[in-house]
XYZ file of C-alpha atoms in Angstrom:
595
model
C 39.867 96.611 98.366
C 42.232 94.408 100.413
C 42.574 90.516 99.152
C 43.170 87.332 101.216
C 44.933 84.858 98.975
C 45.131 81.168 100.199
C 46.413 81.928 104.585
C 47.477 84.527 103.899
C 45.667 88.057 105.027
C 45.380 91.343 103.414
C 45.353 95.066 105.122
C 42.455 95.829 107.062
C 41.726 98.536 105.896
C 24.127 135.515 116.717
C 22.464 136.465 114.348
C 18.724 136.069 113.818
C 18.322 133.451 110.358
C 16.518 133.507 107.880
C 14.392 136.036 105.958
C 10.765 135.363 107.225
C 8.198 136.470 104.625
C 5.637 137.128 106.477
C 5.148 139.147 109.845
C 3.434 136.390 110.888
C 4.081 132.606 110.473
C 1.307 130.386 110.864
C 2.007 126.767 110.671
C -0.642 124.537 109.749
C -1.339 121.288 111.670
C -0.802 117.870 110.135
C -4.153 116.644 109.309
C -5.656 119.779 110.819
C -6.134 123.309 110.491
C -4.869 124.316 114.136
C -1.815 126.659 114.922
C 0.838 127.912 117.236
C 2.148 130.904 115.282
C 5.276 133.218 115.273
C 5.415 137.131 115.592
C 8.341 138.571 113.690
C 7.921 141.623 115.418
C 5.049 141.880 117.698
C 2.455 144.914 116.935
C 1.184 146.433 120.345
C -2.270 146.135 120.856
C -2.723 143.555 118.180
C -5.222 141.241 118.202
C -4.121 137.271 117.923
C -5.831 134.558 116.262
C -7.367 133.556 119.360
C -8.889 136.910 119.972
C -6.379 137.521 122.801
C -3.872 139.969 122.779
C -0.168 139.009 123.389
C 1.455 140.309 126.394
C 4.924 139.927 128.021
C 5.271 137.029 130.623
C 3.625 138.633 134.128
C 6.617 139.035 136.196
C 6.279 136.597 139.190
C 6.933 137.190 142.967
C 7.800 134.238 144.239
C 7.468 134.017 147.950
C 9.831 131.879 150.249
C 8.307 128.337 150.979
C 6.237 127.930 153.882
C 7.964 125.368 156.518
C 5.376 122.550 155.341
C 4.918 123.127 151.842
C 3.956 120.575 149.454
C 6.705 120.035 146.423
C 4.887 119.673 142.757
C 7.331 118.024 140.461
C 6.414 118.046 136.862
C 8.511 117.605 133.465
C 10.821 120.556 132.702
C 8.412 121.352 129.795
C 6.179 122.836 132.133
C 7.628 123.722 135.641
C 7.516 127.265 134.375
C 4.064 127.711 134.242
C 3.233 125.031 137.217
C 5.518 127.851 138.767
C 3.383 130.530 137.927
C -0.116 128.698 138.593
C 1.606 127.589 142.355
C 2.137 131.397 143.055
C -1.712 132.974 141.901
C -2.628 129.498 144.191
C -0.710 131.694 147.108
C -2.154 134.733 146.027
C -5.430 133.184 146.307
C -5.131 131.635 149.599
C -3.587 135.351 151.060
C -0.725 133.302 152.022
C 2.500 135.678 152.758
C 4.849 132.222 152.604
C 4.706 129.826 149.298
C 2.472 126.931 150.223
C 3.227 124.956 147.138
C 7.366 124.622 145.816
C 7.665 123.198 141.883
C 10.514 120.891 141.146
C 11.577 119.366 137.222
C 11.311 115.787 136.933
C 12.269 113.447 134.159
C 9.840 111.220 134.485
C 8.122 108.234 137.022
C 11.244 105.786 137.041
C 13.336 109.098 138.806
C 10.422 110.127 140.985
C 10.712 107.785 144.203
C 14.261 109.154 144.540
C 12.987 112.689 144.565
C 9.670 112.559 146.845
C 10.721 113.439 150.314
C 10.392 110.488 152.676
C 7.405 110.489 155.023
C 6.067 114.003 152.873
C 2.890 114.179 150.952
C 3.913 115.577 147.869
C 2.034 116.410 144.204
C 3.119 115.608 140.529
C 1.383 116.918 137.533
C 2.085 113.641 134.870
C 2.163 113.524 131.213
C -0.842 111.504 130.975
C -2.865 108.200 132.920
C 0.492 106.241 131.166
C 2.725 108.135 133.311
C 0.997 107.496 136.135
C 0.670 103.626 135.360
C 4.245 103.608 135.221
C 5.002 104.401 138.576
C 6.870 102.432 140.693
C 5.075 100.072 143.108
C 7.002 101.096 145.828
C 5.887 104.761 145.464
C 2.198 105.596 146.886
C -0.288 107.676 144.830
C -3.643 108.959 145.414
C -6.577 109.687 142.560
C -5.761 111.647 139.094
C -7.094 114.897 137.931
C -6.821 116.137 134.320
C -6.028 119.761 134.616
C -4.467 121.072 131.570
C -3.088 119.826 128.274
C -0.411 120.646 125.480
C -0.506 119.751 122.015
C 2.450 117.517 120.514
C 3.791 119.179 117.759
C 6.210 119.342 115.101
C 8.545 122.355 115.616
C 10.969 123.920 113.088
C 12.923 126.545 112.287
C 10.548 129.572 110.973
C 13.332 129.785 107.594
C 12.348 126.210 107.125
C 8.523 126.621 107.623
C 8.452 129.294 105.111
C 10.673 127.539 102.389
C 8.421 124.513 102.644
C 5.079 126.456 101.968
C 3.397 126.048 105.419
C 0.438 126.739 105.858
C -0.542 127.469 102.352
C 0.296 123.940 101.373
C -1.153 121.772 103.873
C 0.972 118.744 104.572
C -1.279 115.966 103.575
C -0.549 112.541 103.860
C 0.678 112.390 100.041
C 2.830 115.497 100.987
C 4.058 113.807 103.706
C 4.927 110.782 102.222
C 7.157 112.924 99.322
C 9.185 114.232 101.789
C 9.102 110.570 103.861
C 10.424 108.925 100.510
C 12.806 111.699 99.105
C 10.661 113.005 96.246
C 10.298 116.265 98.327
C 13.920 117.568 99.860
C 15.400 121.085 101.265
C 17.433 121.398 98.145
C 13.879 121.045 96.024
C 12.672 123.980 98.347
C 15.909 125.935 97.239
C 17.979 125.286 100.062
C 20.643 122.277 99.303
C 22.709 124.129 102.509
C 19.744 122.290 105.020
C 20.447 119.187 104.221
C 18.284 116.512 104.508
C 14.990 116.504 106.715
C 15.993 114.863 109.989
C 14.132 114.699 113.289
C 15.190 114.965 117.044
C 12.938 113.812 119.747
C 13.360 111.770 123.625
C 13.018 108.168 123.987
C 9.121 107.069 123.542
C 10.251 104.578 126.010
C 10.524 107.496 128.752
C 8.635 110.376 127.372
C 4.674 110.034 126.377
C 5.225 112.996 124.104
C 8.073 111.292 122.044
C 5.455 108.281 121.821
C 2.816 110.484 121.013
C 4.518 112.149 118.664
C 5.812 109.328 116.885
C 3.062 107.768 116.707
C 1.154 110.747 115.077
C 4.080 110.928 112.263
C 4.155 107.403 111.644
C 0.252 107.086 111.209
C 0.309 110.518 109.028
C 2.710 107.929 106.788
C 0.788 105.193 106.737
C -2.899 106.827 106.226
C -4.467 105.141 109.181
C -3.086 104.159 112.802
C -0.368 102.819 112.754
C -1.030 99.420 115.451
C 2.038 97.452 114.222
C 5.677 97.490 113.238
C 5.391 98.264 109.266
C 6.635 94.772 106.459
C 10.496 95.089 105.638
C 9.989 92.462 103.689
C 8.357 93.454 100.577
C 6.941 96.990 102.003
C 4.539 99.308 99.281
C 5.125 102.803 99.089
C 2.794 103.214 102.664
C 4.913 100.929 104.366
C 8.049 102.334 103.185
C 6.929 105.517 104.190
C 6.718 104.378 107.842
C 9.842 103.018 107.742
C 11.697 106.670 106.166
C 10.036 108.156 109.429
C 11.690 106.328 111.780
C 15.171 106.537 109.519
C 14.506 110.569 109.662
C 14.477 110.389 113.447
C 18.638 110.895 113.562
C 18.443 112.160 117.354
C 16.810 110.609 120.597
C 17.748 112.581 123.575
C 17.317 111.015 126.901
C 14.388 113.264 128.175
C 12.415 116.039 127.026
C 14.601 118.718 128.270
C 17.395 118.170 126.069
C 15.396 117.914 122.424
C 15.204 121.658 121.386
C 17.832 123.313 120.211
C 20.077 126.272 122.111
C 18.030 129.536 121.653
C 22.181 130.735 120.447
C 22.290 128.570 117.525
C 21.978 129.648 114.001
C 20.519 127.824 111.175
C 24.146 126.801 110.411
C 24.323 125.230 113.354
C 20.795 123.830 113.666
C 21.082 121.961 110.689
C 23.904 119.968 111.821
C 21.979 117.920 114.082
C 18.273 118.151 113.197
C 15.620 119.803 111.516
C 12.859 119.528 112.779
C 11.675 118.371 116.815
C 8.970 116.247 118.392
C 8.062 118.793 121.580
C 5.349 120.066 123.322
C 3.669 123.853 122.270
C 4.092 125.218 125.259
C 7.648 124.136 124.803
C 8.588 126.249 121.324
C 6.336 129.284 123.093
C 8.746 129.223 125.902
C 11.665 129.100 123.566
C 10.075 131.446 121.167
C 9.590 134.022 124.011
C 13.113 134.176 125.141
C 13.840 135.614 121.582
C 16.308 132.946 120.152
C 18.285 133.729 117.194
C 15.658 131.568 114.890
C 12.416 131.185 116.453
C 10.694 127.871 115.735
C 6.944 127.455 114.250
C 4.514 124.680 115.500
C 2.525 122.122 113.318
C 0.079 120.437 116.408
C 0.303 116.770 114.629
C -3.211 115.543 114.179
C -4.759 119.256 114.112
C -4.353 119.114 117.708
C -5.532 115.485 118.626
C -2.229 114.545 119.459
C -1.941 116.264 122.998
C -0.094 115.538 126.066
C -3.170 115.507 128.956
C -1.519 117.121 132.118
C -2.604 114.816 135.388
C -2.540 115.975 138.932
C -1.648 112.998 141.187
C -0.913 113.213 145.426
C 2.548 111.341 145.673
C 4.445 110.332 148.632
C 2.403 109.715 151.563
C -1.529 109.699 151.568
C -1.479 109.857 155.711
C -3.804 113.412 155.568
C -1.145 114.483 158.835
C 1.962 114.126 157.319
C 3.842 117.496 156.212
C 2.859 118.913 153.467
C -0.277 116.934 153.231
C -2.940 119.997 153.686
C -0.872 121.638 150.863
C -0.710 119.055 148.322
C -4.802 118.490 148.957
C -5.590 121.998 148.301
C -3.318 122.212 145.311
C -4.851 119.289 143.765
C -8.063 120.533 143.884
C -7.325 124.338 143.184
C -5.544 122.943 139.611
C -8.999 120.972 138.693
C -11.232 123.991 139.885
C -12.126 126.245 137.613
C -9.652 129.168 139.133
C -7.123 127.013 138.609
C -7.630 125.909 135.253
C -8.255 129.893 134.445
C -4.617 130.375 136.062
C -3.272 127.350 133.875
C -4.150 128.850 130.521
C -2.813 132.246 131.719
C 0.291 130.126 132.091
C 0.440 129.341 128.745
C -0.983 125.744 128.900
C -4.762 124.550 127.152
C -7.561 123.460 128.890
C -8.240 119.788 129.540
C -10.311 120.288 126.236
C -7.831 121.973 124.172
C -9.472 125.809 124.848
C -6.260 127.849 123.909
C -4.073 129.857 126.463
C -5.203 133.140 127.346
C -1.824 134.933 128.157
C 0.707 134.587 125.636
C 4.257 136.020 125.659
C 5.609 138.186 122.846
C 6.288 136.862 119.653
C 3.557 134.114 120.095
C 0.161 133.690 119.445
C -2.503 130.817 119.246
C -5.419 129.683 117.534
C -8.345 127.118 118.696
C -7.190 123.072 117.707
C -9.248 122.351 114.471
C -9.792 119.158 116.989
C -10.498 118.173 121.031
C -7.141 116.300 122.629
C -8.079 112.917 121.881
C -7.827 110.377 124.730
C -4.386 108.973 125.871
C -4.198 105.939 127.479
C -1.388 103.625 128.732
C -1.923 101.205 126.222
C -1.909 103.375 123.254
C 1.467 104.873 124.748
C 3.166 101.927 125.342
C 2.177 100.556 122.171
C 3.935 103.378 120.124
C 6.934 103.396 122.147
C 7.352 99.505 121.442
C 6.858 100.071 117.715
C 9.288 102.871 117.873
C 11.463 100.428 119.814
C 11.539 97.287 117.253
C 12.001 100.148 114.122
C 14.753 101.617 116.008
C 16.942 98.826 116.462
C 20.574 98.966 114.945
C 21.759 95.871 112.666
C 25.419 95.775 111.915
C 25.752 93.009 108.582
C 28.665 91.751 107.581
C 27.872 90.451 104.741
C 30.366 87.102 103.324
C 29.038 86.745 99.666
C 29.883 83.005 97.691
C 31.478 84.290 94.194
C 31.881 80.895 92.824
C 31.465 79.572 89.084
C 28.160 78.151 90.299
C 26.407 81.345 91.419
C 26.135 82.112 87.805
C 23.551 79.321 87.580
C 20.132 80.023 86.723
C 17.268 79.060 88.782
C 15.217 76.237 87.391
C 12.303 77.498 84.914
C 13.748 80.804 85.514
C 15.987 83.111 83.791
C 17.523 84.712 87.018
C 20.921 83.542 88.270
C 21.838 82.913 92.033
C 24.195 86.184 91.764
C 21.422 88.336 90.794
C 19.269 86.720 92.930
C 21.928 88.300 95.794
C 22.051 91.378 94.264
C 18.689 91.759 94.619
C 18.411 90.954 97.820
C 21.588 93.239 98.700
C 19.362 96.404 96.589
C 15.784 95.457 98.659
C 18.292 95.448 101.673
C 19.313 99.083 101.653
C 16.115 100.420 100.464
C 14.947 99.319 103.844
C 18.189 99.564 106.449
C 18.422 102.737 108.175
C 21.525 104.874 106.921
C 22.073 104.953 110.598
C 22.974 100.671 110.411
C 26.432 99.307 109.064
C 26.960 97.036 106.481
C 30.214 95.687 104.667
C 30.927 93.018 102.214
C 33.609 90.364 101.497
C 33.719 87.651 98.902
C 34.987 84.352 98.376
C 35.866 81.919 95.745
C 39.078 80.831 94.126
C 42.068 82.425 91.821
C 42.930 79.580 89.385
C 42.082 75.866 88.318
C 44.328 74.692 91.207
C 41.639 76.034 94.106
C 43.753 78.597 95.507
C 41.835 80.084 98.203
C 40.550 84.075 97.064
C 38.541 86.247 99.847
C 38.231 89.323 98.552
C 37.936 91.837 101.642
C 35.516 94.159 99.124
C 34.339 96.867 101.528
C 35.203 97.498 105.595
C 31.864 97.474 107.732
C 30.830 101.449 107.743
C 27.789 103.021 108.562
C 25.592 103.138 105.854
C 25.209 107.196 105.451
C 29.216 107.660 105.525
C 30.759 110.030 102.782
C 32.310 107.414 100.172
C 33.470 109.090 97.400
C 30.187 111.256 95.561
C 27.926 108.801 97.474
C 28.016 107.168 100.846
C 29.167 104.005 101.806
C 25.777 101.786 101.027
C 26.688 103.108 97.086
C 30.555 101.217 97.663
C 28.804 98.117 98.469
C 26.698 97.967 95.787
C 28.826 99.080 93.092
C 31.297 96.262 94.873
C 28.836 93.432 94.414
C 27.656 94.428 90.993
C 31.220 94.267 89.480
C 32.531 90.774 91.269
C 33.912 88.402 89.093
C 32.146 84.908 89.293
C 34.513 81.870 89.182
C 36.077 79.037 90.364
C 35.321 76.721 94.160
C 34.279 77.308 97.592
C 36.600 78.101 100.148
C 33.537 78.291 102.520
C 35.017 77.362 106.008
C 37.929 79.462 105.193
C 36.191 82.375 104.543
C 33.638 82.129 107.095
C 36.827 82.034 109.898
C 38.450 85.207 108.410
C 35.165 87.069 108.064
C 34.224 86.409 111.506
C 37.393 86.963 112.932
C 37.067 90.111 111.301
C 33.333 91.423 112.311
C 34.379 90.209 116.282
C 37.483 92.952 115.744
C 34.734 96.081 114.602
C 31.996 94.932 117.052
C 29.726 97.730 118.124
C 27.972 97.666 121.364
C 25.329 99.976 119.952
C 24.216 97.764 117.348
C 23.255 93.933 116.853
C 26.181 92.720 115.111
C 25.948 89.747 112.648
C 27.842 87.647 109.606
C 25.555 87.339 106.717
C 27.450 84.079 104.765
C 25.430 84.008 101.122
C 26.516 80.608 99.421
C 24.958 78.481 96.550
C 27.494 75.137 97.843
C 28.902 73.376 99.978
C 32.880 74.021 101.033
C 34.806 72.215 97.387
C 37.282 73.015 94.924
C 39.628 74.540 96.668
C 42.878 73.853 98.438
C 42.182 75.648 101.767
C 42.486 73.190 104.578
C 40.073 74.443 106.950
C 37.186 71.659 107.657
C 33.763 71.585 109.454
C 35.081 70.690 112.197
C 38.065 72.956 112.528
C 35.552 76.331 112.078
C 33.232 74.861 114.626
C 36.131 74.707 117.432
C 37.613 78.119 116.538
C 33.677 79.815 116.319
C 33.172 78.016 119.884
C 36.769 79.138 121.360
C 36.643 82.397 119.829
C 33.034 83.489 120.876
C 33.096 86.250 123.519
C 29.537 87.156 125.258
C 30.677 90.644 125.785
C 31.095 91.056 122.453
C 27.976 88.514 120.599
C 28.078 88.330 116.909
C 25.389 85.448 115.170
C 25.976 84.272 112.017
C 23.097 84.203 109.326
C 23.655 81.588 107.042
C 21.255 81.481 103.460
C 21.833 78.422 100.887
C 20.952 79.006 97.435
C 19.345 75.930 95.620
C 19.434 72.461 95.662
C 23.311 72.003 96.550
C 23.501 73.967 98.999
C 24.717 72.225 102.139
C 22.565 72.759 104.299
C 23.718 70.907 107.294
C 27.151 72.520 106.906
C 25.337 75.775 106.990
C 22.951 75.164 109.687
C 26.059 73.762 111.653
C 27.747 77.020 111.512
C 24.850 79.377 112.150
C 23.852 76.852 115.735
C 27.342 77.284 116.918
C 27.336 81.394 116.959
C 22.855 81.574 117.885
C 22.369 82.313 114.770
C 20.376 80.712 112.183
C 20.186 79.555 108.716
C 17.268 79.178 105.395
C 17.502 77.550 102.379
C 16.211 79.437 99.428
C 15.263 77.577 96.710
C 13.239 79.640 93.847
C 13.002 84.090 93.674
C 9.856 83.944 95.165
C 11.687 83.373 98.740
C 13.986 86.357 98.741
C 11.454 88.617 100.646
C 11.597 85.740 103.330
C 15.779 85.712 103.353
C 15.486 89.533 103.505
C 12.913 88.993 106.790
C 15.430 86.490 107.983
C 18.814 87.659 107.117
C 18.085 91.143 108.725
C 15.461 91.130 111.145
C 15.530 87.101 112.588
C 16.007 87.639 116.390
């Protein structure tokens, strides 16, 4: 801990994993009884769940493109198989040339740079919500639902097996133990794993991220989930909503990038995540290439949660442009009932969930326990915006009033201003994301003569950081609970130096703010600083590349208010008068999550 004392400033401180117990891995589906499961060596001639035997991947001729051929883009998830449907659609038309080319895509914001100009072109979307988000300036024609893919939660088959699946059902009390911490890898017997942690895209781009989340966060809360959950005063559901989004520790810009390298070992899995918000025809395609630790499958809502494949004419409608005749016939042949016969040989489910009838070694299927349920833009959009408002980063710098006074007791109440703030400080952290920063100075004064003390307690540091045998949130804690209370209120002072300082660490990755805590108003103390003085240097030293608000919270009756209110205008911030215990859950609303 550096100290300032009166002006002056202190230091500123290949192998394949895992032993699988069974030969074959069957992951059970949240909510549901559904499963994608994993072959640890394939038996020829066996039988899978689905009554279907497992074969190798046909091997695929692909023919050169025919001079007007109509391009198909599509996610990466699933060009493979579009690529294998677009040749049996050759195959059926006798066509010696490839009438039909498939391209990856990342999503509808990319697609008007990628449609040939003056072409007719197709693209198979993840859902009616794709499709709505297309750009205006990009033509499209009617929607067919041709195919669909469950959203699931993949993991490593070591990890499946250590955590009981499907013998133990994950239930939404099971769910909740792990959400909340009562349920870890090192309770399963593996400490090495670390803690449960999820990688998925951006539900702002990808429907199955939103999907996905969506199904994990309702799972948490019991019901659907329609709304951001309380950080307020959150119960044990609530709280469990919020550890979802807090075990989400990776968002990848699109789909492509969220599995992990068919190399890796669990060694190296771990490091990043643990588990992965995908598509199943996603882990059969990794599964299939024989990766050093296959993954297992758990369809979230027992297969409800599906991504419904849409075939959509892009480009030009004009029925004589190139490619047009092509692109037609391909729409239709993918909502006929040849092509939906070649899409489940592809490895993808029938508009109502009927499972794939070709499957690749080392995978098999079984029927959803329930029908994809219906996706619509709304419902999308709605998850990705709750994902959106959970996912933002605070960075608090937190400027703490030690004074004599803060050792008063409310009125008719036995608890004093300082616990007051260290309760709000403990309610704090069991919300914040170990992903958000936090730091925490005090101030008050050395002696009877008001010499100026900020004590520079803790640095701002990501909550999660290695501190000692804890992490960082643990240093602030321990910091606050062992402060000595005494003497004035260098306010202005301190409110200068700590802002000075949180401008110097600004993040661009997080909302950055100065939390000032203080029962008074600035007195007893020989610091010169004034009102007036702070207000010049917060408007002079203010940089809009770099904004940082200050929060300001008054404790009690003498708290000045105007003073405070002064000093939050001048930065856009804010400030709230507490006056009794039963406001903290506001000041923790406001302090933390005030836009």
């Amino acid at each position: 801990m550096t100290q300032t004392f009166g002006r002056h400033r202190g230091r500123r401180p290949r192998e394949r994993a895992g032993n699988v117990a069974a030969a074959l891995i069957a992951v059970g589906a949240l909510a549901g009884a559904g499963y994608i499961a994993v072959r640890d060596r394939p038996t020829p001639g066996a039988s899978s769940a689905a009554g279907v035997t497992p074969t190798s991947p046909p091997t695929t001729s692909l023919a050169a493109p025919c001079s007007d051929a109509a391009t198909t883009f599509a996610s990466p998830d699933f060009t493979g198989a579009l690529t294998r449907v677009a040749d049996e659609f050759r195959r059926a038309r006798g066509s010696a040339c490839s009438p039909v080319v498939v391209e990856p895509v990342a999503g509808p914001a990319t697609l008007p740079d990628v449609v040939p100009p003056r072409r007719a072109a197709v693209w198979v979307a993840r859902s009616t919500a794709d499709v709505a988000a297309l750009p205006r300036s990009l033509p499209h024609g009617a929607t067919t639902a041709v195919a669909s893919s469950p959203v699931v939660l993949a993991l490593p088959a070591p990890m499946a097996d250590a955590w009981g699946w499907p013998t133990q059902p994950l239930t939404v009390e099971a769910w909740r133990a792990w959400m909340l911490g009562r349920q870890t890898w090192a309770g399963a017997g593996h400490p090495e794993w670390g803690q449960l942690s999820i990688q998925m895209a951006d539900p702002a781009h990808s429907p199955t991220a939103a999907i996905g989340f969506g199904a994990l966060a309702s799972l948490a809360n019991g019901a659907p989930l329609t709304a951001p959950p309380d950080y307020t005063a959150p119960d044990e559901r609530a709280l469990s909503v919020i550890k979802v989004e807090h075990r989400v520790s990776s968002v990848t810009p699109d789909d492509a990038g969220v599995l992990p390298g068919r190399e890796q070992s669990m060694a190296d899995i771990v490091r990043r995540a643990s588990a992965y918000v995908t598509t199943e025809k996603a882990v059969a395609d990794h599964n299939a290439a024989h990766p050093t630790v296959p993954l297992a499958a758990v369809p979230l809502g027992g297969g409800s949660a599906s991504i419904p494949l849409t075939a959509v004419r892009v480009g030009s409608l004009d029925t004589s442009t190139p490619g047009a005749a092509y692109a037609e016939a391909f729409v239709g042949y993918l909502g006929s009932d040849a092509g939906r016969v070649a899409l489940r040989a592809a490895g993808l489910r029938g508009p109502d969930g009927a499972a794939p009838t070709d499957q690749p070694l080392g995978v098999a299927y079984a029927a959803a326990s329930r029908p994809p349920a219906a996706v619509t833009p709304q419902s999308v959009q709605g998850a990705a915006k709750i994902f959106a408002v959970m996912h933002v980063r605070i960075s608090s710098m937190a400027l703490i009033d030690a004074s004599g006074s803060m050792n008063q007791r409310f009125p008719g109440d036995r608890l004093s201003r300082i616990d007051l703030v260290r309760g709000l400080v403990g309610q704090t952290y069991r919300t914040a994301s170990p992903r958000a920063r936090s730091g925490v100075w005090f101030f008050h004064t050395v002696d009877e003569g008001g010499t100026p003390l900020i004590e520079r307690a803790t640095p701002l540091e990501v909550n999660k950081t290695p501190y000692g045998a804890g992490a960082h949130s643990d240093r602030v804690a321990r910091a606050l609970e062992n402060v000595t209370i005494k003497g004035g209120t260098p306010l202005y002072q301190a409110v200068r130096e700590a802002y000075a300082y949180t401008l110097s660490a600004y993040d661009p990755s997080y909302i950055n703010q100065l939390v000032v805590l203080s029962d008074g108003a600035n007195r007893d103390t020989t610091s010169p600083d004034q009102l007036g003085d702070l207000l010049t240097y917060l408007e002079q030293v203010q940089d809009p590349n770099r904004p940082v608000r200050i929060v300001c919270i008054g404790y009690g009756a003498e708290a000045d208010m105007g003073a405070l209110q002064a000093i939050a205008r001048a930065t856009g911030g804010r400030a709230a008068q507490v006056r009794t215990p039963a406001e903290t859950a506001s000041a923790v609303s406001f302090a933390l999550f005030s836009a």
